[in-house]
Coordinates of C-alpha atoms and ligand atoms in Angstrom, one line a residue:
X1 CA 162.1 92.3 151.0
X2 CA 164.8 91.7 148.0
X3 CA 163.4 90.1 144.7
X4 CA 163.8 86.3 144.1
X5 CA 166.5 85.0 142.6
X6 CA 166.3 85.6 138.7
X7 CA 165.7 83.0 136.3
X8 CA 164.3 81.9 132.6
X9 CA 161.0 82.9 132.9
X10 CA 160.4 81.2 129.7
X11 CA 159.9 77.8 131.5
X12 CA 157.1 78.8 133.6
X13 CA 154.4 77.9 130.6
X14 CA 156.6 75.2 129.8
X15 CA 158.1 73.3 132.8
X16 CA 154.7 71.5 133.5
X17 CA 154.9 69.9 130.1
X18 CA 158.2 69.3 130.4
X19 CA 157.4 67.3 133.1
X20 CA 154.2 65.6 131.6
X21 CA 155.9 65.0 128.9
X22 CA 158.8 62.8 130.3
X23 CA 158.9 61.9 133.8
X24 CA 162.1 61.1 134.1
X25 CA 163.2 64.6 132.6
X26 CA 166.6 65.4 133.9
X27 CA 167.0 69.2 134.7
X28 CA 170.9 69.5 135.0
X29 CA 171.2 70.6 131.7
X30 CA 169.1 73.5 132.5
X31 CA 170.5 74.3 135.7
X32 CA 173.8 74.1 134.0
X33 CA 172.3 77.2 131.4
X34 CA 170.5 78.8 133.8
X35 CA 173.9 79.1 136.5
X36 CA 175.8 80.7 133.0
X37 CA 173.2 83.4 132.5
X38 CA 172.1 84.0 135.7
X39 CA 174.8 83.2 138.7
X40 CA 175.3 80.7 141.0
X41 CA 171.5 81.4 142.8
X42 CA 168.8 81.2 140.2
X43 CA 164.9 80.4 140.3
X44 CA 163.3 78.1 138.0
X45 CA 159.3 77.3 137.9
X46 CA 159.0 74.0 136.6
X47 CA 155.4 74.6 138.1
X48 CA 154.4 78.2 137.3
X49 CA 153.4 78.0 141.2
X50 CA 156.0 76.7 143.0
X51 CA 159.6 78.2 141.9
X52 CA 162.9 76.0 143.2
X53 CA 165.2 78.4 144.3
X54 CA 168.7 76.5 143.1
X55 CA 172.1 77.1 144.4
X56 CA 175.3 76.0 141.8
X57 CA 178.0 77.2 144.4
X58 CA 180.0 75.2 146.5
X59 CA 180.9 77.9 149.7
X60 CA 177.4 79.1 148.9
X61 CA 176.3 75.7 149.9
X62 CA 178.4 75.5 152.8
X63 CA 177.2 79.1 153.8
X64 CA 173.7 78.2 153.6
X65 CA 173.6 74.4 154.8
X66 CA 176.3 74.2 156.9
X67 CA 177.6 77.4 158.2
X68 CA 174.1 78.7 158.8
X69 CA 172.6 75.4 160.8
X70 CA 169.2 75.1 161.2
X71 CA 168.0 78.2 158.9
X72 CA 167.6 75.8 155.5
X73 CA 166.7 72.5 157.1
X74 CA 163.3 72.6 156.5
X75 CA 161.4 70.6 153.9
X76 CA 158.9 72.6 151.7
X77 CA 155.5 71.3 152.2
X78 CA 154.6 68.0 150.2
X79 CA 152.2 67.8 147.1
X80 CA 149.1 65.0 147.7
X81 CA 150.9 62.1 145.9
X82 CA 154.1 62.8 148.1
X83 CA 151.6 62.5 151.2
X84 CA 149.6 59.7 149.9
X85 CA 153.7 57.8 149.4
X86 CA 155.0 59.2 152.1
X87 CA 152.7 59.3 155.0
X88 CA 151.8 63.3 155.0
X89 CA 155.1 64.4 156.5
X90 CA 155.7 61.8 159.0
X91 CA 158.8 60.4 157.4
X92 CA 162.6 61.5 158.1
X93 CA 162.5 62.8 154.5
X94 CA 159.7 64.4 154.0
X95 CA 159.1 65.9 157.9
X96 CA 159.4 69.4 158.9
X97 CA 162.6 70.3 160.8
X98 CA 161.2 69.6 164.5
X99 CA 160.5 67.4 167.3
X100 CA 159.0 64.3 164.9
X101 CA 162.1 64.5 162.4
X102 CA 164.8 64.4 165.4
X103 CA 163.1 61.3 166.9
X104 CA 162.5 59.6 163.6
X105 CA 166.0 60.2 162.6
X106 CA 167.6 59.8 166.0
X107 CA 166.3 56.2 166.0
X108 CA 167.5 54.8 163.0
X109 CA 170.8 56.5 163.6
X110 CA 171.1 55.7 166.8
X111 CA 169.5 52.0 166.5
X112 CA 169.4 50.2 162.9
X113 CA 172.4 52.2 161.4
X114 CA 174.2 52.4 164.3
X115 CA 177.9 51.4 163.9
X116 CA 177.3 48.5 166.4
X117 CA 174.0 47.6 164.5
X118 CA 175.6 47.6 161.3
X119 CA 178.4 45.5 162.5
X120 CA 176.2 42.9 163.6
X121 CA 174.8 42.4 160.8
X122 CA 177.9 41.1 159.0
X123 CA 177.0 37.8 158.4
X124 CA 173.7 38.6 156.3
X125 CA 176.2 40.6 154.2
X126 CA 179.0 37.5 154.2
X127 CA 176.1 35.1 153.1
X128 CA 175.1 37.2 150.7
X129 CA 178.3 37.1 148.9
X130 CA 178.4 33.6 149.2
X131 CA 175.3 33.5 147.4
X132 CA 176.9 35.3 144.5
X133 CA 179.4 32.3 143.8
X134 CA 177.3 30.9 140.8
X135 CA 178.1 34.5 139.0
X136 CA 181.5 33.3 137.9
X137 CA 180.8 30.5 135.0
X138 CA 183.1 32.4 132.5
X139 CA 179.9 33.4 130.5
X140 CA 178.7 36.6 129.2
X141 CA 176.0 37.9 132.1
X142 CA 174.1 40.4 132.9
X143 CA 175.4 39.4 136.6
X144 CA 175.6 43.5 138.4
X145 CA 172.2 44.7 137.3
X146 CA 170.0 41.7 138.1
X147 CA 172.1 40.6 141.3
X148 CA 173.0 43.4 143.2
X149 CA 169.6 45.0 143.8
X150 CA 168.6 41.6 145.3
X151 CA 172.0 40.9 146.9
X152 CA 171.5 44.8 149.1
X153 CA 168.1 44.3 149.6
X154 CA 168.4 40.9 151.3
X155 CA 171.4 42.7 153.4
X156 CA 168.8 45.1 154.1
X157 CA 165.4 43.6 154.5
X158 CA 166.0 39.8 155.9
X159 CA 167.7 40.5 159.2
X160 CA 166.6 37.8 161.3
X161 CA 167.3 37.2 164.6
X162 CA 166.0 34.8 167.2
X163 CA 165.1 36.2 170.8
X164 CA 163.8 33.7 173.6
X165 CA 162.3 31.7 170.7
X166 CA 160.8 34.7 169.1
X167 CA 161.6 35.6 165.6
X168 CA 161.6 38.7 164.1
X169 CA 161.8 39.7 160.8
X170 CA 163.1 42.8 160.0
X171 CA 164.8 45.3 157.9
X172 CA 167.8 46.9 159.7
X173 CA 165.1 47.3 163.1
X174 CA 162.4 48.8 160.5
X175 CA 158.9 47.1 161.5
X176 CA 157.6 44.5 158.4
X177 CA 154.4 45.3 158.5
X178 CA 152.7 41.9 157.5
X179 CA 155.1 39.6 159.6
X180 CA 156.2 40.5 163.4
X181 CA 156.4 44.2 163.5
X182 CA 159.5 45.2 166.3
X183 CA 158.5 47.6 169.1
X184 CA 159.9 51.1 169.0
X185 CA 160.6 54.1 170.7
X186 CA 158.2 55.8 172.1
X187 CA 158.4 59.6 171.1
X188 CA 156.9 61.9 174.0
X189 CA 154.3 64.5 173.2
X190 CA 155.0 68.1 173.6
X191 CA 158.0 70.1 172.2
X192 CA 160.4 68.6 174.6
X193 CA 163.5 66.7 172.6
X194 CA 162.6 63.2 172.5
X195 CA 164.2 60.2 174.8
X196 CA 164.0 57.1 173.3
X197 CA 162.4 54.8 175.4
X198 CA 161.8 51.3 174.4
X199 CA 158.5 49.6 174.1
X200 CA 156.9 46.6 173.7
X201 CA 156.8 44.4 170.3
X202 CA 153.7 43.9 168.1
X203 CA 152.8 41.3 166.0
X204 CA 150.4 42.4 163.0
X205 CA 149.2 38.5 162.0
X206 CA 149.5 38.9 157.8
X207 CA 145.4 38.2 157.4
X208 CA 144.8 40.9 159.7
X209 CA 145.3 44.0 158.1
X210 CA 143.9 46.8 159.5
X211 CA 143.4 45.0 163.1
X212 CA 144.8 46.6 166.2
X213 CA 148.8 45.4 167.0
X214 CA 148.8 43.0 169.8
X215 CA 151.6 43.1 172.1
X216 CA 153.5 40.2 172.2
X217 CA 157.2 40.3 173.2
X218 CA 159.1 42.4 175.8
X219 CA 162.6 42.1 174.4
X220 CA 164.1 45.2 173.1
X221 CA 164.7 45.0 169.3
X222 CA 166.4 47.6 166.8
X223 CA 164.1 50.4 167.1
X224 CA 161.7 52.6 164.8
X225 CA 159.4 55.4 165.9
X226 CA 156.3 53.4 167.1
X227 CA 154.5 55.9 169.0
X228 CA 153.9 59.5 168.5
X229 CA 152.4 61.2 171.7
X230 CA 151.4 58.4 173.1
X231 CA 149.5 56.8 170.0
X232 CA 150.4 53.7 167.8
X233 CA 151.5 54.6 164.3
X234 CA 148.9 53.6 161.7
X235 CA 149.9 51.0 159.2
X236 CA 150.1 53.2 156.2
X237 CA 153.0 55.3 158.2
X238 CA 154.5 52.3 158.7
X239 CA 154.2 51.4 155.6
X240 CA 155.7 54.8 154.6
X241 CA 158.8 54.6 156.9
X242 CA 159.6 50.7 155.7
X243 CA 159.4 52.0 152.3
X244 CA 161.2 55.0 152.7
X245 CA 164.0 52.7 154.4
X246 CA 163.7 50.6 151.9
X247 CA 163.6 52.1 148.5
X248 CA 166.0 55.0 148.8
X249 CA 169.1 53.8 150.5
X250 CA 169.3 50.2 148.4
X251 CA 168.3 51.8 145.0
X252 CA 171.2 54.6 145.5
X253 CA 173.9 52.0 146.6
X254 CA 173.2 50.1 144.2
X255 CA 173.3 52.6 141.1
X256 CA 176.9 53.4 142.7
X257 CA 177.9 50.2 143.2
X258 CA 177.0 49.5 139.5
X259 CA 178.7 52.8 138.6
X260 CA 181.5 52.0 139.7
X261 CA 182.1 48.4 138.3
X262 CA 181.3 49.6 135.4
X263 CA 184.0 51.9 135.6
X264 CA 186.3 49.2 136.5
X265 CA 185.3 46.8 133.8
X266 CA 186.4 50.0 131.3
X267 CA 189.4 50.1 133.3
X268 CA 190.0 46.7 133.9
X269 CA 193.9 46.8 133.5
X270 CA 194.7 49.8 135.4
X271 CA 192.4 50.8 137.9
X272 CA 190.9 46.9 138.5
X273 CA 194.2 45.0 138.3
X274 CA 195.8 47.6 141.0
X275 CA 192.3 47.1 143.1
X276 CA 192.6 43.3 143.2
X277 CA 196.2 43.6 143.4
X278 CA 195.7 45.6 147.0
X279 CA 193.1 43.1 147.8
X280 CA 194.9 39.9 147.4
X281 CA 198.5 41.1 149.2
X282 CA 195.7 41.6 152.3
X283 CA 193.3 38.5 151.9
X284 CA 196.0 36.0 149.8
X285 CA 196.2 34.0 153.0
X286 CA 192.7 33.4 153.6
X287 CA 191.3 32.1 150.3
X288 CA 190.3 35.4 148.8
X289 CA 187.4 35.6 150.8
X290 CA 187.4 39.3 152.1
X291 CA 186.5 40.2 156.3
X292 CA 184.7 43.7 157.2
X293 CA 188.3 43.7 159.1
X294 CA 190.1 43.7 156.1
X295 CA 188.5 47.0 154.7
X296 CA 190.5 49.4 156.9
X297 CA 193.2 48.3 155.5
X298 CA 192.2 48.9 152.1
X299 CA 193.3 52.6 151.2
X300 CA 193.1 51.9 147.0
X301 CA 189.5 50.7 147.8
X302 CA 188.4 53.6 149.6
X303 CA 189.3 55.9 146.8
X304 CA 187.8 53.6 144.3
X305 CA 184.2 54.1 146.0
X306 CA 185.0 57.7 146.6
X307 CA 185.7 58.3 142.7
X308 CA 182.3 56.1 141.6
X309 CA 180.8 58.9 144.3
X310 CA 182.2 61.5 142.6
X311 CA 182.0 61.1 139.3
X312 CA 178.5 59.2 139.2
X313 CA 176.4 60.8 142.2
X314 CA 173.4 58.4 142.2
X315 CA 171.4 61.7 142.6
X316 CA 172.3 64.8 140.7
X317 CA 170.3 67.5 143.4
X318 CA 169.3 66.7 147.2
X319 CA 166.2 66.1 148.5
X320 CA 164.6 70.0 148.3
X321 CA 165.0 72.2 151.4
X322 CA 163.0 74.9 152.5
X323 CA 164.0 78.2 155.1
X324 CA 163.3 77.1 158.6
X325 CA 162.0 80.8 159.0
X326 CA 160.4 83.6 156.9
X327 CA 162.1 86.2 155.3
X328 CA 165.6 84.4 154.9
X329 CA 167.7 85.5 151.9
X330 CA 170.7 83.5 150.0
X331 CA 173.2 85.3 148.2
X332 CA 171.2 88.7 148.3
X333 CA 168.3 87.3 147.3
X334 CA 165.1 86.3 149.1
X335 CA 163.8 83.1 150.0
X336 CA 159.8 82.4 150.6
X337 CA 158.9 80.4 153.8
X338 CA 158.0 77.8 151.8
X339 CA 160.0 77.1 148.5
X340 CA 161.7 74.4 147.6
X341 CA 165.6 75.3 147.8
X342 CA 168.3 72.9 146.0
X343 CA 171.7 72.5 145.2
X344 CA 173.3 71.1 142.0
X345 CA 174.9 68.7 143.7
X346 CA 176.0 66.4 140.6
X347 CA 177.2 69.7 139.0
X348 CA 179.9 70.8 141.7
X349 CA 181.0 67.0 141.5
X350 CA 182.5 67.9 138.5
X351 CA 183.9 71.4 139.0
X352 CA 186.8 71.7 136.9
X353 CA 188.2 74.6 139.9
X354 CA 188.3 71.7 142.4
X355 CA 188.7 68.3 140.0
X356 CA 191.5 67.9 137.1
X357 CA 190.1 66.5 134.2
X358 CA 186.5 66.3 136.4
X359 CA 185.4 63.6 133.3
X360 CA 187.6 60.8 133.7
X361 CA 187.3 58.5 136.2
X362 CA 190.4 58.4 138.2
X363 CA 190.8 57.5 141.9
X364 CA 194.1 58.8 142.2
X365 CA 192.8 62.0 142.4
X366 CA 192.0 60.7 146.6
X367 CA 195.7 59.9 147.1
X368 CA 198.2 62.0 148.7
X369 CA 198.9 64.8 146.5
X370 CA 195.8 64.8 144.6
X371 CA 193.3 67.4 144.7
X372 CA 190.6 64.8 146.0
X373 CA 193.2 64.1 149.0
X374 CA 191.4 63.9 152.4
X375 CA 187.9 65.0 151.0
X376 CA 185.5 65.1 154.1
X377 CA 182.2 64.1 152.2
X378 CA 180.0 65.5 155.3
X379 CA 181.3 68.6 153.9
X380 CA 181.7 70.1 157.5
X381 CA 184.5 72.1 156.8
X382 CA 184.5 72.8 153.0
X383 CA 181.9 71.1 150.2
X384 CA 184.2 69.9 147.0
X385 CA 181.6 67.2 146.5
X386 CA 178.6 66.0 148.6
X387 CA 176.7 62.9 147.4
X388 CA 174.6 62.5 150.7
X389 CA 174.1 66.2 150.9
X390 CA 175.3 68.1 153.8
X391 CA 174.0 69.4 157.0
X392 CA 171.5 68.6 159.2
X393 CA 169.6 66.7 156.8
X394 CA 172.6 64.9 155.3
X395 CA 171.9 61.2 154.3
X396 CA 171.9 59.4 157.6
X397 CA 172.3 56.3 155.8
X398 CA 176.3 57.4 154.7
X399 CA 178.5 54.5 156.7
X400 CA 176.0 51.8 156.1
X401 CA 176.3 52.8 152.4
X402 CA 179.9 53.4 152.4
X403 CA 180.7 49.9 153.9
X404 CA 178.2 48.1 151.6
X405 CA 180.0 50.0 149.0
X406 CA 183.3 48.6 150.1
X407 CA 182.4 45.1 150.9
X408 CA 180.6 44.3 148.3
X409 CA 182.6 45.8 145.6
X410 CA 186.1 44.5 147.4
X411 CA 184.2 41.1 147.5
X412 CA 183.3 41.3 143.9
X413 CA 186.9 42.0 142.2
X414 CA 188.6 39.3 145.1
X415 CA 186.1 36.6 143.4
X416 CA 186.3 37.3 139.7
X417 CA 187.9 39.5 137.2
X418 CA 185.4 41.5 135.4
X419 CA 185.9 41.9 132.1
X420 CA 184.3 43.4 128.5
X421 CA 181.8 40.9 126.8
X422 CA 183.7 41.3 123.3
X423 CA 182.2 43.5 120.6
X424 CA 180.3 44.8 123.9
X425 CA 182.0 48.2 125.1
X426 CA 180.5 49.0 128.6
X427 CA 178.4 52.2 128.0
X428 CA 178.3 55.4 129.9
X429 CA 175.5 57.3 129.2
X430 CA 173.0 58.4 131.8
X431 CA 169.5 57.7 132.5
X432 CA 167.4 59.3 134.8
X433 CA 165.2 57.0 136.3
X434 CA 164.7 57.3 140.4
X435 CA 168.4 57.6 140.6
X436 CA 171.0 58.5 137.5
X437 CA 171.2 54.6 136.3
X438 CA 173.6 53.7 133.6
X439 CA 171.4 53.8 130.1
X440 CA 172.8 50.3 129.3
X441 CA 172.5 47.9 131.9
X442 CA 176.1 46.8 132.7
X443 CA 176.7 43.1 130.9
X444 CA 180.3 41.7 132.1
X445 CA 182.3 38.2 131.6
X446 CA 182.6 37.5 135.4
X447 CA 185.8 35.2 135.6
X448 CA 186.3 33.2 139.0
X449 CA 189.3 34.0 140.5
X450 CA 189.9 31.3 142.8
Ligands
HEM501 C1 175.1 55.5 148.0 C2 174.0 55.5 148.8 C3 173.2 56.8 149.2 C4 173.3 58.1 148.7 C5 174.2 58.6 147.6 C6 172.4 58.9 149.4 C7 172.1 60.2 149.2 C8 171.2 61.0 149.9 C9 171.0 62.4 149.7 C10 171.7 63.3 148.6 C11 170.1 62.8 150.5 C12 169.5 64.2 150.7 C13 170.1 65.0 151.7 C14 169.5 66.4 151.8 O1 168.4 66.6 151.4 O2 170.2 67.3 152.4 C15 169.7 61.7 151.3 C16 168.7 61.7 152.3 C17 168.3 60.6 153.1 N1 168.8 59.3 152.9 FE1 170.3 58.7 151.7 N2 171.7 58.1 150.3 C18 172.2 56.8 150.2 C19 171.9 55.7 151.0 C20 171.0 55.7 152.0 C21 170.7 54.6 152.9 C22 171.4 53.2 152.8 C23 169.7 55.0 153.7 C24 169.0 54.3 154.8 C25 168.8 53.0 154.9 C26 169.3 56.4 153.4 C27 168.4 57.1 154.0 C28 168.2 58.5 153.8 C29 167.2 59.3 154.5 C30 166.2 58.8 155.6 C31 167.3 60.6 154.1 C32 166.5 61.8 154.5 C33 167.3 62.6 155.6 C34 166.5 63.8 156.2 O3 165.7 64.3 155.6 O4 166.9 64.1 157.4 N3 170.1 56.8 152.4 N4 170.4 60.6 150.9

């Protein structure tokens, strides 16, 4: 077999206490060093036992995730406080590349983040912008940090709906485990890919953790894998998959959607004033309040969102991958069965080969003409940036978050003009928390408007 990749050995003894020693230690300055000596495929061992094999090359990407299909969509096997979070491999995220993943994947893709699903769930978002109309008092306040976490995460967990007098209370279709918990689909044993089929609704009473689910509605609700050869889930993988729905998509949309205020507050006279402008020639009739129908027609919006994509990635690598098969190689180089394989992801974002002036935030760079001009961020046919990854294990969550993205932030410049608290320049410095958060919350004068 061909050696590993190459890499600084040097961090072998150190990249434990590295670790201890902060955990929110960001490795893209490493990775940056480590692609300069070393090439685009390089190994680091930030636990002397388990080297990540990283990949710093856009067409290497696309050659290995997308070019090659299945042969890197594995996920290396999980460490015990992963399983203990994350339900030992029986999440989409953390499951091997096989029968469980497709059906866990295929029903929230095919049921809560369906186009049609997400579309009907445009009133939660409507009311949650109504709720937002106490923001504008003219006052310095620390209105995007504190709201829009809460504001997403009411979009995303209290979708209620009333069927034959039952309620149910869920997020996006994802059972609540504590309230009424929505049937499922029931994934067939055996290797054979799995047909959704639905099943029965359960009710888990809140005192009666740990009891067995009663049945107790036949309608058909947004799905969520409920069965798994022909047994119930327990409540801690439920647990898992409601938090795994839960934590990951709302904490990324948010860090972008406060990204990319923040970048308009800075820019308030160019890029914000042109943004509202676009808005208001669409909306000027109807109060300012923006529709999900208007967004289409919102071309300056689009590449606004794009642009807070590019240039602030909410994560700066992808969730780690691992060869679907032993003895794979990348670049030359071989891959064990079960490393963890990534790609600098925040790092190509800002390849000065693809991006002019990669730095600056500039959404022009989308328009006709620019270099950014009909990016396909699924990455199908070429990767210039990929802030869901790219795949088969791309982020299914990718339209739900691109129209929260749109909606929420067209809604937020139609209602008020952001501006600079005086003597307060918005900061862009990083912080790596479970996402790259800005270091200093984002504080704006929020001015109504209307
Ligand atoms: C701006 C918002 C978001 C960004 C930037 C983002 C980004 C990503 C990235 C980079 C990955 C890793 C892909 C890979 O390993 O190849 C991922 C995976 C995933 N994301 Fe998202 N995500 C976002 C929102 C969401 C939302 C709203 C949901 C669902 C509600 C979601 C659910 C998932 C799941 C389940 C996976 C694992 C996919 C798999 O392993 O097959 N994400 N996301």
């Amino acid at each position: 077999m061909p050696p590993l990749p190459p890499g600084p050995t040097l961090l072998s003894p150190l990249g434990p206490l590295l670790l201890l020693a902060w955990t929110s230690f960001n490795i893209e300055p490493i990775t940056l060093a480590a692609k300069y000596w070393y090439g685009s495929v390089f190994t680091l061992y930030l636990l002397p036992s388990s080297p990540v094999i990283l990949v710093a090359d856009r067409a290497v990407t696309h050659r290995v995730l997308v070019q090659s299909g299945a042969a890197f969509a594995d996920r290396p096997p999980t460490n015990l406080p992963t399983a203990v979070f994350n339900g030992d491999r029986r999440t989409i995220t953390t499951a091997a590349y096989g029968p469980l993943w497709r059906a866990l994947r295929r029903n929230l893709t095919g049921g809560a983040l369906h186009p049609s699903s997400l579309r009907r769930y445009a009133a939660v978002r409507a009311d949650a912008c109504k709720q937002q109309r106490w923001w504008g008092s003219g006052r310095p306040r620390a209105s995007a940090p504190r709201r829009l976490p809460r504001v997403l995460q009411d979009v995303l967990r209290r979708h209620r709906r009333r069927r034959r007098g039952v309620h149910h209370r869920a997020a996006e279709g994802v059972p609540v485990v504590g309230g009424r918990v929505p049937g499922a689909w029931r994934v067939p044993a055996g290797d054979q890919a799995p047909v959704p089929a639905p099943v029965e609704a359960h009710d888990v009473a809140p005192a009666a953790a740990g009891e067995a689910l009663r049945p107790s509605d036949t309608s058909t609700p947004d799905c969520y894998v409920d069965t798994d050869g022909g047994r119930n889930l327990t409540e801690s993988e439920m647990v898992s998959l409601c938090s795994e729905f839960l934590s990951g998509g709302p904490d990324s949309t948010v860090t972008a959607m406060q990204w990319t205020m923040a970048n308009l507050v800075v820019q308030r006279e160019v890029v914000q004033a042109k943004l509202r402008a676009e808005i208001n020639g669409i909306v000027a009739g109807e109060g300012g309040h923006v529709g999900e129908a208007h967004l289409p027609e919102m071309p300056y919006l689009k590449v606004v969102v794009l642009e807070g994509l590019r240039r602030h990635p909410p994560g700066r690598f992808m969730l780690p991958h691992a060869a679907a098969a032993a003895e794979v190689t990348i670049g030359g180089f071989s891959v064990p069965r079960h490393a963890a394989v990534n790609f600098t992801l925040g790092g190509m974002a800002m390849d000065a080969a693809v991006w002019r002036d990669p730095e600056r935030f500039r959404p022009e760079r989308f328009l006709p003409g620019g270099e950014g001009d009909g990016v396909d961020l699924t990455g199908r046919k070429e990767i210039k940036m990929m802030p869901f990854g790219a795949g088969r294990r791309i982020c299914p969550g990718i339209e739900a978050s691109l129209l929260h993205l749109e909606y929420f932030v067209a809604s937020m410049v139609a209602a008020f003009e952001w501006r600079e608290v005086p003597g307060e320049a918005v900061g862009l410095a990083e912080k790596l928390e479970l996402t790259m958060v800005m270091r200093r919350q984002l504080r704006a004068i929020v001015v109504p408007c209307h």
